[in-house]
Short mmCIF file of C-alpha atoms (C1' of nucleotides) in Angstrom, two decimals:
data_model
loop_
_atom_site.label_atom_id
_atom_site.label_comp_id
_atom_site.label_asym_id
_atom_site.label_seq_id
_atom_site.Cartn_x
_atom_site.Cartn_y
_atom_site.Cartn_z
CA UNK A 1 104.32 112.19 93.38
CA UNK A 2 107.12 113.77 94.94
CA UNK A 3 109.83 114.93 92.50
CA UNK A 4 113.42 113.13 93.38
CA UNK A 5 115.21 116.51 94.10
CA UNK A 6 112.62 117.38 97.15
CA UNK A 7 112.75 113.71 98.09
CA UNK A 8 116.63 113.83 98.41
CA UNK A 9 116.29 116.93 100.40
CA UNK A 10 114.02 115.97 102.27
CA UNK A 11 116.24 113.04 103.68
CA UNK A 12 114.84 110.35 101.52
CA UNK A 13 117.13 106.75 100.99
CA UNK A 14 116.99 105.21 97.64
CA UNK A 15 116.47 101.38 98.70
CA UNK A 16 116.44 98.09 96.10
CA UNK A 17 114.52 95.38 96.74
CA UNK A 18 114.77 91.79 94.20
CA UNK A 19 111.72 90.49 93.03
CA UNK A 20 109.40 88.95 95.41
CA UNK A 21 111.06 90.37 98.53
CA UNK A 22 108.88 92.05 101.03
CA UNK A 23 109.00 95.86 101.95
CA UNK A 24 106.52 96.04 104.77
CA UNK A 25 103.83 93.47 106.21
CA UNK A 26 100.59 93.55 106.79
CA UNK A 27 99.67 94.26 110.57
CA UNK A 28 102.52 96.24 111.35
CA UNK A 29 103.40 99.86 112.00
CA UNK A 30 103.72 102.39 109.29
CA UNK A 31 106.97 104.50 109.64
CA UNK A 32 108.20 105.52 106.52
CA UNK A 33 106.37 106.93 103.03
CA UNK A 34 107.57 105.17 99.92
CA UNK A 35 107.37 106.02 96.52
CA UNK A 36 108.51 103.44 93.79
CA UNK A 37 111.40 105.17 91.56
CA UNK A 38 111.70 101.94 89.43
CA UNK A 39 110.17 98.47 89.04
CA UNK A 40 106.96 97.68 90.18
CA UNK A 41 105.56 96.75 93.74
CA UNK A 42 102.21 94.85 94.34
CA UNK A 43 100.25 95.63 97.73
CA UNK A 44 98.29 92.94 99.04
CA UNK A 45 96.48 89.95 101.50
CA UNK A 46 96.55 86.45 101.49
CA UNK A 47 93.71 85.04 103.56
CA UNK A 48 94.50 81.48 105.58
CA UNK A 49 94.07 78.87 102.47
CA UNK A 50 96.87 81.21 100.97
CA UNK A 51 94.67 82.64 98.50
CA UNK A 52 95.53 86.19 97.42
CA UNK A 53 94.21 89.54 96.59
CA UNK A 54 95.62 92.18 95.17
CA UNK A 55 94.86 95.87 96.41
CA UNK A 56 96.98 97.83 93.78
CA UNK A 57 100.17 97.65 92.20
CA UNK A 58 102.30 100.35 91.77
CA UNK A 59 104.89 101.75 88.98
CA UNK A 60 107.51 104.63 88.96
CA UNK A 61 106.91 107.99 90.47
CA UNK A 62 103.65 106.44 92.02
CA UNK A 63 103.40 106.72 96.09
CA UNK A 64 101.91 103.40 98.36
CA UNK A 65 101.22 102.75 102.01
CA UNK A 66 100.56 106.32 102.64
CA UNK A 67 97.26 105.86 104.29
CA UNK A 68 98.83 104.46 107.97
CA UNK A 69 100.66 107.93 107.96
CA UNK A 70 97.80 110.46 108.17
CA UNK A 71 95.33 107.85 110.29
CA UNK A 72 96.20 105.99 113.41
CA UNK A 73 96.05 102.11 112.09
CA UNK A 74 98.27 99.28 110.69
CA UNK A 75 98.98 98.28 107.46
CA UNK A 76 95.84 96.41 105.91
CA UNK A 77 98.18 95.09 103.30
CA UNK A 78 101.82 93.86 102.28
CA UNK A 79 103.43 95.36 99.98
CA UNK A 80 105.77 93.48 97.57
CA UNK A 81 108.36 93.45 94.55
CA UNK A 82 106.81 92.32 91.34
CA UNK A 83 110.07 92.69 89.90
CA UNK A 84 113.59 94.04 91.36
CA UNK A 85 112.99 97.43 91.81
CA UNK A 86 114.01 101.07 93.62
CA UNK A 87 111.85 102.45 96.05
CA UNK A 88 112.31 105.87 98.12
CA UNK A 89 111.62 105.77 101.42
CA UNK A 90 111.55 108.93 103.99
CA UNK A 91 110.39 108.52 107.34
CA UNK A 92 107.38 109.52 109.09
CA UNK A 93 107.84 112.40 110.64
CA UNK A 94 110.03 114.15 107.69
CA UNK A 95 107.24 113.32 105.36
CA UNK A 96 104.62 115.11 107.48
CA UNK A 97 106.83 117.84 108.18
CA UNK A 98 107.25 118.08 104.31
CA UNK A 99 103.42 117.96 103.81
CA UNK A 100 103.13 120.69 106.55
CA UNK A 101 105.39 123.12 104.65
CA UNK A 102 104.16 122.56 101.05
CA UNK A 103 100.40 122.95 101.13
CA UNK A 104 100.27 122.27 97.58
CA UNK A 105 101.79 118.75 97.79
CA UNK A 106 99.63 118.52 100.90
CA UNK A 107 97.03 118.61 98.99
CA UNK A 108 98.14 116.41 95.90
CA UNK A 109 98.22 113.77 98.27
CA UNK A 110 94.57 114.31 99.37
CA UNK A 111 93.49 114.44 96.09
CA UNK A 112 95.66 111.08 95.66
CA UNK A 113 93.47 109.08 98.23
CA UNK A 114 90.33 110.35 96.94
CA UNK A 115 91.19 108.64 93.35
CA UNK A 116 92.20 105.43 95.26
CA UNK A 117 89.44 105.82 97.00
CA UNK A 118 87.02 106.38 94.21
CA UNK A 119 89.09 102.97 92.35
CA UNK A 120 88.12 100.82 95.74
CA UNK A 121 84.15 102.13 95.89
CA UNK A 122 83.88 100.58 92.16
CA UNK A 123 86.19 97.63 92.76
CA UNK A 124 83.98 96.40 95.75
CA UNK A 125 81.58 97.02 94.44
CA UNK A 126 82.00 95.48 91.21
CA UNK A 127 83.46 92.45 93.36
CA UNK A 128 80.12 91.97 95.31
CA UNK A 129 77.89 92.28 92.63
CA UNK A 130 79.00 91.64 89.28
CA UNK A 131 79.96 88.32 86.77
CA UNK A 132 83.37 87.77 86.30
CA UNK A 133 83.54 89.38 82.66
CA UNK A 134 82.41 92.59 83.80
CA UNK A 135 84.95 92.49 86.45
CA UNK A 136 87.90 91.63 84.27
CA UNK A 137 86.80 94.63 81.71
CA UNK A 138 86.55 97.04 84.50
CA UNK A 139 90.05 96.00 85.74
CA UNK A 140 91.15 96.21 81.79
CA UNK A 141 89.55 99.76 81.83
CA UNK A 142 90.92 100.97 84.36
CA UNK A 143 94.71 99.78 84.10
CA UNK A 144 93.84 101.52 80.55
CA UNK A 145 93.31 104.76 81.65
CA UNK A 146 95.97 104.65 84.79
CA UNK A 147 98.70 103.79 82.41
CA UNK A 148 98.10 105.37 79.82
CA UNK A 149 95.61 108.22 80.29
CA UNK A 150 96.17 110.08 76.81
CA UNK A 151 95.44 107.47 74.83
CA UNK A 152 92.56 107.44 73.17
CA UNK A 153 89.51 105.30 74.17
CA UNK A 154 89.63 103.38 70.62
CA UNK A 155 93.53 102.70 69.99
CA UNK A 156 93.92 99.67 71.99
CA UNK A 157 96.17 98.66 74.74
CA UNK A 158 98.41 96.41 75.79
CA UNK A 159 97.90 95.04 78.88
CA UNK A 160 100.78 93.77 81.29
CA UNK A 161 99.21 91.52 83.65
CA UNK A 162 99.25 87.68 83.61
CA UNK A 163 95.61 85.67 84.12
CA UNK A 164 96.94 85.40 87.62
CA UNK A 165 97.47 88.97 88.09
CA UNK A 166 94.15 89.63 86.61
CA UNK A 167 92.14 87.21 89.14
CA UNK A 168 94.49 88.06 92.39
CA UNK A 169 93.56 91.77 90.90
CA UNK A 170 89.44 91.05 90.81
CA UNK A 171 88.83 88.08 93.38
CA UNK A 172 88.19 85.33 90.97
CA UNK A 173 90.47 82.36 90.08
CA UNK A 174 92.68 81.87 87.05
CA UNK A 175 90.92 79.04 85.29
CA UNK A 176 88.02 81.08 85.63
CA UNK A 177 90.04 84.52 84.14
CA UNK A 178 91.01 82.13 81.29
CA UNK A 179 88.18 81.04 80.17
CA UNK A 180 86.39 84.73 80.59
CA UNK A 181 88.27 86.47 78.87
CA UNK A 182 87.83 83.85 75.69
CA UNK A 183 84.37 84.60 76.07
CA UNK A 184 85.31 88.40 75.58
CA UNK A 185 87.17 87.64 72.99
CA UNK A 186 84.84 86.08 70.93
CA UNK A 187 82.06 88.96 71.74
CA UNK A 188 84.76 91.54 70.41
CA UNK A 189 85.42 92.95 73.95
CA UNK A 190 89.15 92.72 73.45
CA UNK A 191 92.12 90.90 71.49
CA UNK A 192 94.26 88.33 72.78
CA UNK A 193 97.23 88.41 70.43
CA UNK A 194 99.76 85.21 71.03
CA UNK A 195 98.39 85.26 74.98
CA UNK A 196 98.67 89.08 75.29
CA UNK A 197 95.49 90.77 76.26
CA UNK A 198 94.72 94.04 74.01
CA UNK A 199 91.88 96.54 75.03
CA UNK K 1 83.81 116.98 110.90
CA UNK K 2 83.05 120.85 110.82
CA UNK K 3 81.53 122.23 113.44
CA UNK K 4 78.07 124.21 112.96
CA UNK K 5 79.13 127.70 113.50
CA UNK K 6 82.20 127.06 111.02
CA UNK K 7 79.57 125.61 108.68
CA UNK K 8 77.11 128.48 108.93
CA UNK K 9 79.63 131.34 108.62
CA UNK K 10 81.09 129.02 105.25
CA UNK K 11 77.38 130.13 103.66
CA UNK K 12 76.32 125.74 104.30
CA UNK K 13 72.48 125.39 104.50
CA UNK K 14 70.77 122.80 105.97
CA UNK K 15 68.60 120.53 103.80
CA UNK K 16 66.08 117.92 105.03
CA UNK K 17 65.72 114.74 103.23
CA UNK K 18 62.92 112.11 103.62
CA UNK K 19 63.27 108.84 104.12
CA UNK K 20 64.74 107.00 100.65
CA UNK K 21 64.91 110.22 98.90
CA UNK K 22 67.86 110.03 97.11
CA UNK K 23 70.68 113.21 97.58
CA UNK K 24 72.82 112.27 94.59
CA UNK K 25 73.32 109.78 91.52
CA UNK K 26 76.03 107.45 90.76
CA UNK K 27 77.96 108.88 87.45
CA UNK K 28 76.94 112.98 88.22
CA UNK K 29 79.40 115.70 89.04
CA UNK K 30 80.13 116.22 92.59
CA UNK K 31 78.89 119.85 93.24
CA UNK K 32 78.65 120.15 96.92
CA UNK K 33 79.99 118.95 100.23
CA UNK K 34 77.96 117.22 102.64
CA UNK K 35 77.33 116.55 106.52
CA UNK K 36 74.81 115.00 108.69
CA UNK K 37 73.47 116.87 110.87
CA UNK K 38 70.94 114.37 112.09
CA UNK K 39 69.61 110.69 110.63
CA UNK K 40 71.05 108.61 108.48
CA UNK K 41 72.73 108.74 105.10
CA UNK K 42 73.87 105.68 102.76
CA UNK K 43 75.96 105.71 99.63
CA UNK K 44 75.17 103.03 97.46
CA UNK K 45 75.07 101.37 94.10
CA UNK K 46 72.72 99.00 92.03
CA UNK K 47 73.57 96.11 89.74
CA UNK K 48 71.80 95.94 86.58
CA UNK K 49 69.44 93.44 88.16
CA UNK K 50 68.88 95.66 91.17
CA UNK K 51 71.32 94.18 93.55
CA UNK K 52 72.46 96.87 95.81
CA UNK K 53 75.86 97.35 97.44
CA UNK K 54 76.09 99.63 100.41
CA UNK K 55 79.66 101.49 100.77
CA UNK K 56 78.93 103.13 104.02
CA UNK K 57 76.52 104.29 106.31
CA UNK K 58 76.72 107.37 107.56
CA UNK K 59 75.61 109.31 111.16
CA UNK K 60 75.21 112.21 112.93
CA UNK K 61 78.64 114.83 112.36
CA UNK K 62 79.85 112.81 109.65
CA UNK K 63 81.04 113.78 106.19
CA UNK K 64 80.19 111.88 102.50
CA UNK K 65 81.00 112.07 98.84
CA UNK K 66 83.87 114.60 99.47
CA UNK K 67 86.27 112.58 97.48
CA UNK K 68 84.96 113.67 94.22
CA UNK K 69 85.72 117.37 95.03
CA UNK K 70 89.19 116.58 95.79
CA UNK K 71 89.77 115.09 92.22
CA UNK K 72 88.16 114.62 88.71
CA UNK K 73 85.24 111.94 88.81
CA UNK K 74 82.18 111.88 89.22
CA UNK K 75 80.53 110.25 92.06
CA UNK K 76 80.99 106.70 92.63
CA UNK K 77 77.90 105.73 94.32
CA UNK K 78 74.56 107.22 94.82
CA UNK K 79 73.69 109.00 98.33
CA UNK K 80 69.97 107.87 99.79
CA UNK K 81 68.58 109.12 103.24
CA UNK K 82 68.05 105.73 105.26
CA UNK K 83 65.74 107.87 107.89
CA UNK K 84 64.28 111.13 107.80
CA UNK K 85 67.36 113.29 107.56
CA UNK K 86 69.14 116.98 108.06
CA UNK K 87 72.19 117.66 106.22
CA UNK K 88 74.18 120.46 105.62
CA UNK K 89 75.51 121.06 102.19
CA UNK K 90 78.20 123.24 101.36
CA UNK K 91 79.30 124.52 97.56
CA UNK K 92 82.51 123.16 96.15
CA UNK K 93 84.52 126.33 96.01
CA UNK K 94 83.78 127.54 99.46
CA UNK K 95 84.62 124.29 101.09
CA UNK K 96 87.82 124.07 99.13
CA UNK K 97 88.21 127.33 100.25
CA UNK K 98 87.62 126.23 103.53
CA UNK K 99 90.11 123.76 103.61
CA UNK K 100 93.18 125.87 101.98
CA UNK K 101 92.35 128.19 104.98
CA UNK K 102 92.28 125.77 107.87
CA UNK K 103 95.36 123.79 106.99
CA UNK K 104 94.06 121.52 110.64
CA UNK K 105 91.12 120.80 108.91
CA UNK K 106 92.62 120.08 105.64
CA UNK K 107 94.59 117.72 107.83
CA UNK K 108 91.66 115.99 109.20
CA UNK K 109 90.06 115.29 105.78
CA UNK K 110 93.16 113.80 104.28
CA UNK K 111 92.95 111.79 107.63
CA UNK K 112 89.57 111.06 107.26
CA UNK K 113 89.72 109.79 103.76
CA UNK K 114 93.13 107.50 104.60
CA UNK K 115 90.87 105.90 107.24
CA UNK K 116 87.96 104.83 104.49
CA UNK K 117 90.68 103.77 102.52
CA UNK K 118 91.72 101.39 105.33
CA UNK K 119 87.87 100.05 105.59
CA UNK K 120 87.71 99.49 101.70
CA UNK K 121 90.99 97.77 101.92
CA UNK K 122 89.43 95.10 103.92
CA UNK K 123 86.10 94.93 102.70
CA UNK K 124 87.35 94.49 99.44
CA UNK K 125 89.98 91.54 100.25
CA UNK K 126 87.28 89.82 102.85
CA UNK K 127 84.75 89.85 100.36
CA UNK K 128 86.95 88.54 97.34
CA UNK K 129 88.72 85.95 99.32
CA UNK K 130 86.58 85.42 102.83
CA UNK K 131 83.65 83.41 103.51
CA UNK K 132 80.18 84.86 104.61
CA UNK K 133 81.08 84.51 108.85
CA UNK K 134 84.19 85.77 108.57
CA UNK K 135 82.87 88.65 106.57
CA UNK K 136 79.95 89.66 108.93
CA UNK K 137 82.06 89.18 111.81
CA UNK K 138 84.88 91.99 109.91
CA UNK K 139 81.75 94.07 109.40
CA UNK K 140 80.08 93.63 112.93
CA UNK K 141 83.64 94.55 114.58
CA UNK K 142 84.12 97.56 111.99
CA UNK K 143 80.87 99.14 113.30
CA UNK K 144 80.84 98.37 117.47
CA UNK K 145 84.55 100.26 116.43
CA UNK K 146 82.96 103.21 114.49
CA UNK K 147 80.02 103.74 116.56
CA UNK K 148 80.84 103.22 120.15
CA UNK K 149 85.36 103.37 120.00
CA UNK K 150 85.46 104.07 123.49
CA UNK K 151 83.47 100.59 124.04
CA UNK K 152 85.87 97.69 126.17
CA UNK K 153 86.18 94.99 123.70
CA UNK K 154 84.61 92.67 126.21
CA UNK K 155 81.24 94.42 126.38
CA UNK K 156 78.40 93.82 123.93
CA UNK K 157 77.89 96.27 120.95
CA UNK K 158 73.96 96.24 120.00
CA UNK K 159 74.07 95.98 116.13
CA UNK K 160 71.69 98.08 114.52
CA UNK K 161 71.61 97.36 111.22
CA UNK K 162 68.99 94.79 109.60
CA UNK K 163 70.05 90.79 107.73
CA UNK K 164 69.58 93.02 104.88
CA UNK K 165 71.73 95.63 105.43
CA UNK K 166 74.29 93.39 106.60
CA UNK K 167 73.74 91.35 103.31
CA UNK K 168 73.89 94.80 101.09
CA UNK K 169 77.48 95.82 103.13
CA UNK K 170 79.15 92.27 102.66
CA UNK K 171 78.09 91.67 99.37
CA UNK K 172 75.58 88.40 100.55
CA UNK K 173 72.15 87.51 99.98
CA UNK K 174 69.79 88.13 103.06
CA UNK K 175 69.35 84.86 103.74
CA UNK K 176 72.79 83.66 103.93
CA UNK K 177 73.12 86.15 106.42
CA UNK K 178 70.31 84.77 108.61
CA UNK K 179 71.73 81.15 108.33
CA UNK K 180 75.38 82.76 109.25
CA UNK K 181 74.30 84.54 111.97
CA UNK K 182 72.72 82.05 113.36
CA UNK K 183 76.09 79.36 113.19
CA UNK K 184 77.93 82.20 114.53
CA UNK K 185 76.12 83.04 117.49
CA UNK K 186 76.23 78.16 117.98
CA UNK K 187 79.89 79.28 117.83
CA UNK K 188 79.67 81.76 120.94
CA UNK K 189 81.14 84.10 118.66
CA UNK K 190 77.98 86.73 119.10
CA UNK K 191 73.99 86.77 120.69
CA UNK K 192 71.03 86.63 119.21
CA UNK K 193 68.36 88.41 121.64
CA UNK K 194 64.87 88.64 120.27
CA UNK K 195 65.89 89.13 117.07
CA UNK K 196 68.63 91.66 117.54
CA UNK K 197 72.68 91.01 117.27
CA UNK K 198 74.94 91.31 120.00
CA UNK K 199 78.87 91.48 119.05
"C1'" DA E 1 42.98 98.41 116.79
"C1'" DT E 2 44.19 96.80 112.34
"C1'" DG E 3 45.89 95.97 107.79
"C1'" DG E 4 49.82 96.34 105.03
"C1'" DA E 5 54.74 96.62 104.85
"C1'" DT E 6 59.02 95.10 106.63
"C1'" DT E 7 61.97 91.88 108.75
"C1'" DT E 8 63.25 87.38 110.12
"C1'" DA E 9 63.01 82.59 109.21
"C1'" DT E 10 63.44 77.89 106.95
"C1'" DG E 11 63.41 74.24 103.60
"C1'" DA E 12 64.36 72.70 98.67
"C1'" DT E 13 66.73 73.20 94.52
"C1'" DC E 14 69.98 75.23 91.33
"C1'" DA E 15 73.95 76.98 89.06
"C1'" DA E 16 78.14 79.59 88.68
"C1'" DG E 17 82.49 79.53 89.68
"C1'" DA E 18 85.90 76.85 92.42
"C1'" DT E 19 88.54 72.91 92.54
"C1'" DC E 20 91.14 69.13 90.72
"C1'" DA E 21 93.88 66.96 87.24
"C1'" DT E 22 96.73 67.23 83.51
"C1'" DA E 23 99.43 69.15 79.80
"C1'" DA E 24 101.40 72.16 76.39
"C1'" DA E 25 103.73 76.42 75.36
"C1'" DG E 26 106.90 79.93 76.56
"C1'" DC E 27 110.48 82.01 79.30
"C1'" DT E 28 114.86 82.26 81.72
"C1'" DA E 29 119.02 81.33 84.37
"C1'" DG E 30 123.07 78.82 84.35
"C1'" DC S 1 121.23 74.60 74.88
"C1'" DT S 2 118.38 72.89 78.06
"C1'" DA S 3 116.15 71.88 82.58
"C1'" DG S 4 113.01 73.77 85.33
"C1'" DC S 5 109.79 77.49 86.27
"C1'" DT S 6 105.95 80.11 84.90
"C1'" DT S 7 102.04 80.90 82.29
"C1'" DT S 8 98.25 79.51 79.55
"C1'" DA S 9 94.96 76.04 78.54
"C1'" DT S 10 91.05 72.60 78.93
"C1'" DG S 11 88.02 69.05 80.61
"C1'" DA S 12 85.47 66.87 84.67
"C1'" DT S 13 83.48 67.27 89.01
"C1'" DC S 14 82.14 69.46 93.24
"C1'" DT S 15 80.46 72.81 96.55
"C1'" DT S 16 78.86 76.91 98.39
"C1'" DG S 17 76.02 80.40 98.41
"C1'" DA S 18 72.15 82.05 95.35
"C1'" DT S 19 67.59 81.44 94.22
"C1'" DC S 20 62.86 80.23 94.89
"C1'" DA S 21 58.89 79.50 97.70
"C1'" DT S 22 56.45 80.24 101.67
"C1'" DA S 23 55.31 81.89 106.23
"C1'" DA S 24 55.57 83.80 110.84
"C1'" DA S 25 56.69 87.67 113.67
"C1'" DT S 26 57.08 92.47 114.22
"C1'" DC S 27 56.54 97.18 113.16
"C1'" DC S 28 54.01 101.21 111.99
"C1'" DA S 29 50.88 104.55 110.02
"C1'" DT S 30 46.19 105.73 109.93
#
DNA sequence: ATGGATTTATGATCAAGATCATAAAGCTAG
DNA sequence: CTAGCTTTATGATCTTGATCATAAATCCAT
């Protein structure tokens, strides 16, 4: 989002974090912006019987937790290390000052939240009123097209996320995952090459 | 959001809608911005076997669909008039105009869309990990917030929204919402007064 | 006023996905 | 190299909320 020259102008810290470690907690106050400069970091909720969802996960040069900055509330998520990782992290009031200087990256941001946005309105959706295989190959879709936006819509990809991931990511469980995307399989939806998932 | 006169001198006109008529379609290109001026606008989407989903209601001063204008999609959702309704509507380029000369009001939509990202956050983890009380209750609180914030948490919030709507926002069947409603209010945790919901 | 539409209500039954149990395959740190 | 995680896998059973059927109460337009 922010290229690392501004960033280190700006004040920005370069911070590690080790896999599974916690960066910021659901419920509390948001005071710095953080963009992930390597690794990956997950956001998301566990409800009481531990169960969890995933809101988004989040790979270099990408921006998270941003939303608590421009809009008086808490955090509505955690956010965690999939894997060790390097995450910049500029505080509050630098960041806004930054916004309010460069109306262009102002508005990059804006334009930011609306895709999130727009990815939430179908994934709720979706979630509320569709079978688990439609789910899990609109998930597949758009991880697709997020990670790999150039390529084209019949080379197939790769995807990178376990059956957990998958059903933390869509709100279904990971027996249930497994034996979905079998089904897919077998209708010629996607590939599952020893385990990995192609789409 | 904007205030009339700003609207007016912007070149927005003020269309009426009746009740149901639909303003936009899921899956079309986002060509204007809207308002309410008065009534009541939902966005909303349809499963295949008609199952709806509601992503918001929205009321007198408030904005919808802007997010497509800030990036490229197409609309999410489609936008039906739940009561006989004005709205202004506003072309693309002159409220992007708008907005890159009133960097306040800039502000306040990249405000405004970080705070519906905050209510998707939770719908979407309540209703993929929650059961049906403790997702009406998240949706009760969400609107006695929106619609009266000034309101003591102690007093009573009238709910006006139907068992269906309620159903169509938390992703339930109407009459799971009846039978919910009715534990919760055995569990003190709202009223029931001829027929209406008190939280 | 009244007849049709909408909303609320309640009981019976069903089915999809969750849960539980178990295990094999693969990966990884020491 | 190997012990212990992690991930994938599969069958059996259970449970919750969906579905189906029906009806009463309320609203509302003419």
């Amino acid at each position: 989002m922010i290229d690392n020259e501004k960033l280190l102008n700006s004040g920005a810290v370069l911070k590690k974090y080790k896999r599974g470690e916690q960066l910021f907690e659901e419920g509390t106050i948001a005071r710095y912006y953080y963009q992930v400069h390597a690794g990956e970091i997950k956001m998301n909720n566990y409800n009481e019987e531990g169960k969890e969802y995933i809101q988004g996960i989040f790979v270099k040069e990408k921006s998270f937790g941003e939303p608590p900055l421009f809009s008086d509330f808490k955090y509505p998520a955690n956010a965690e290390a999939i894997i060790d990782s390097e995450v910049w992290q500029l505080s509050k009031e630098k960041f806004l000052k930054l916004l309010e200087e460069n109306p262009k990256i102002h508005y990059k941001f804006t334009s930011t939240l609306a895709s999130r946005l727009y990815y939430k309105a179908i994934m709720v959706s979706e979630i509320s009123t569709q079978e688990p295989e439609h789910r899990i190959l609109r998930i597949l879709d758009y991880f697709k097209k997020n990670n790999d936006p150039q390529i084209t819509s019949s080379k197939t990809y790769k995807v990178e996320l376990t059956r957990q991931q998958l059903a933390d990511l869509t709100g279904l469980r990971v027996e249930t995952v497994i034996r979905s995307i079998k089904k897919l399989e077998q209708k010629g939806e996607l590939l599952i090459k020893n385990r990995k998932v192609y789409r």
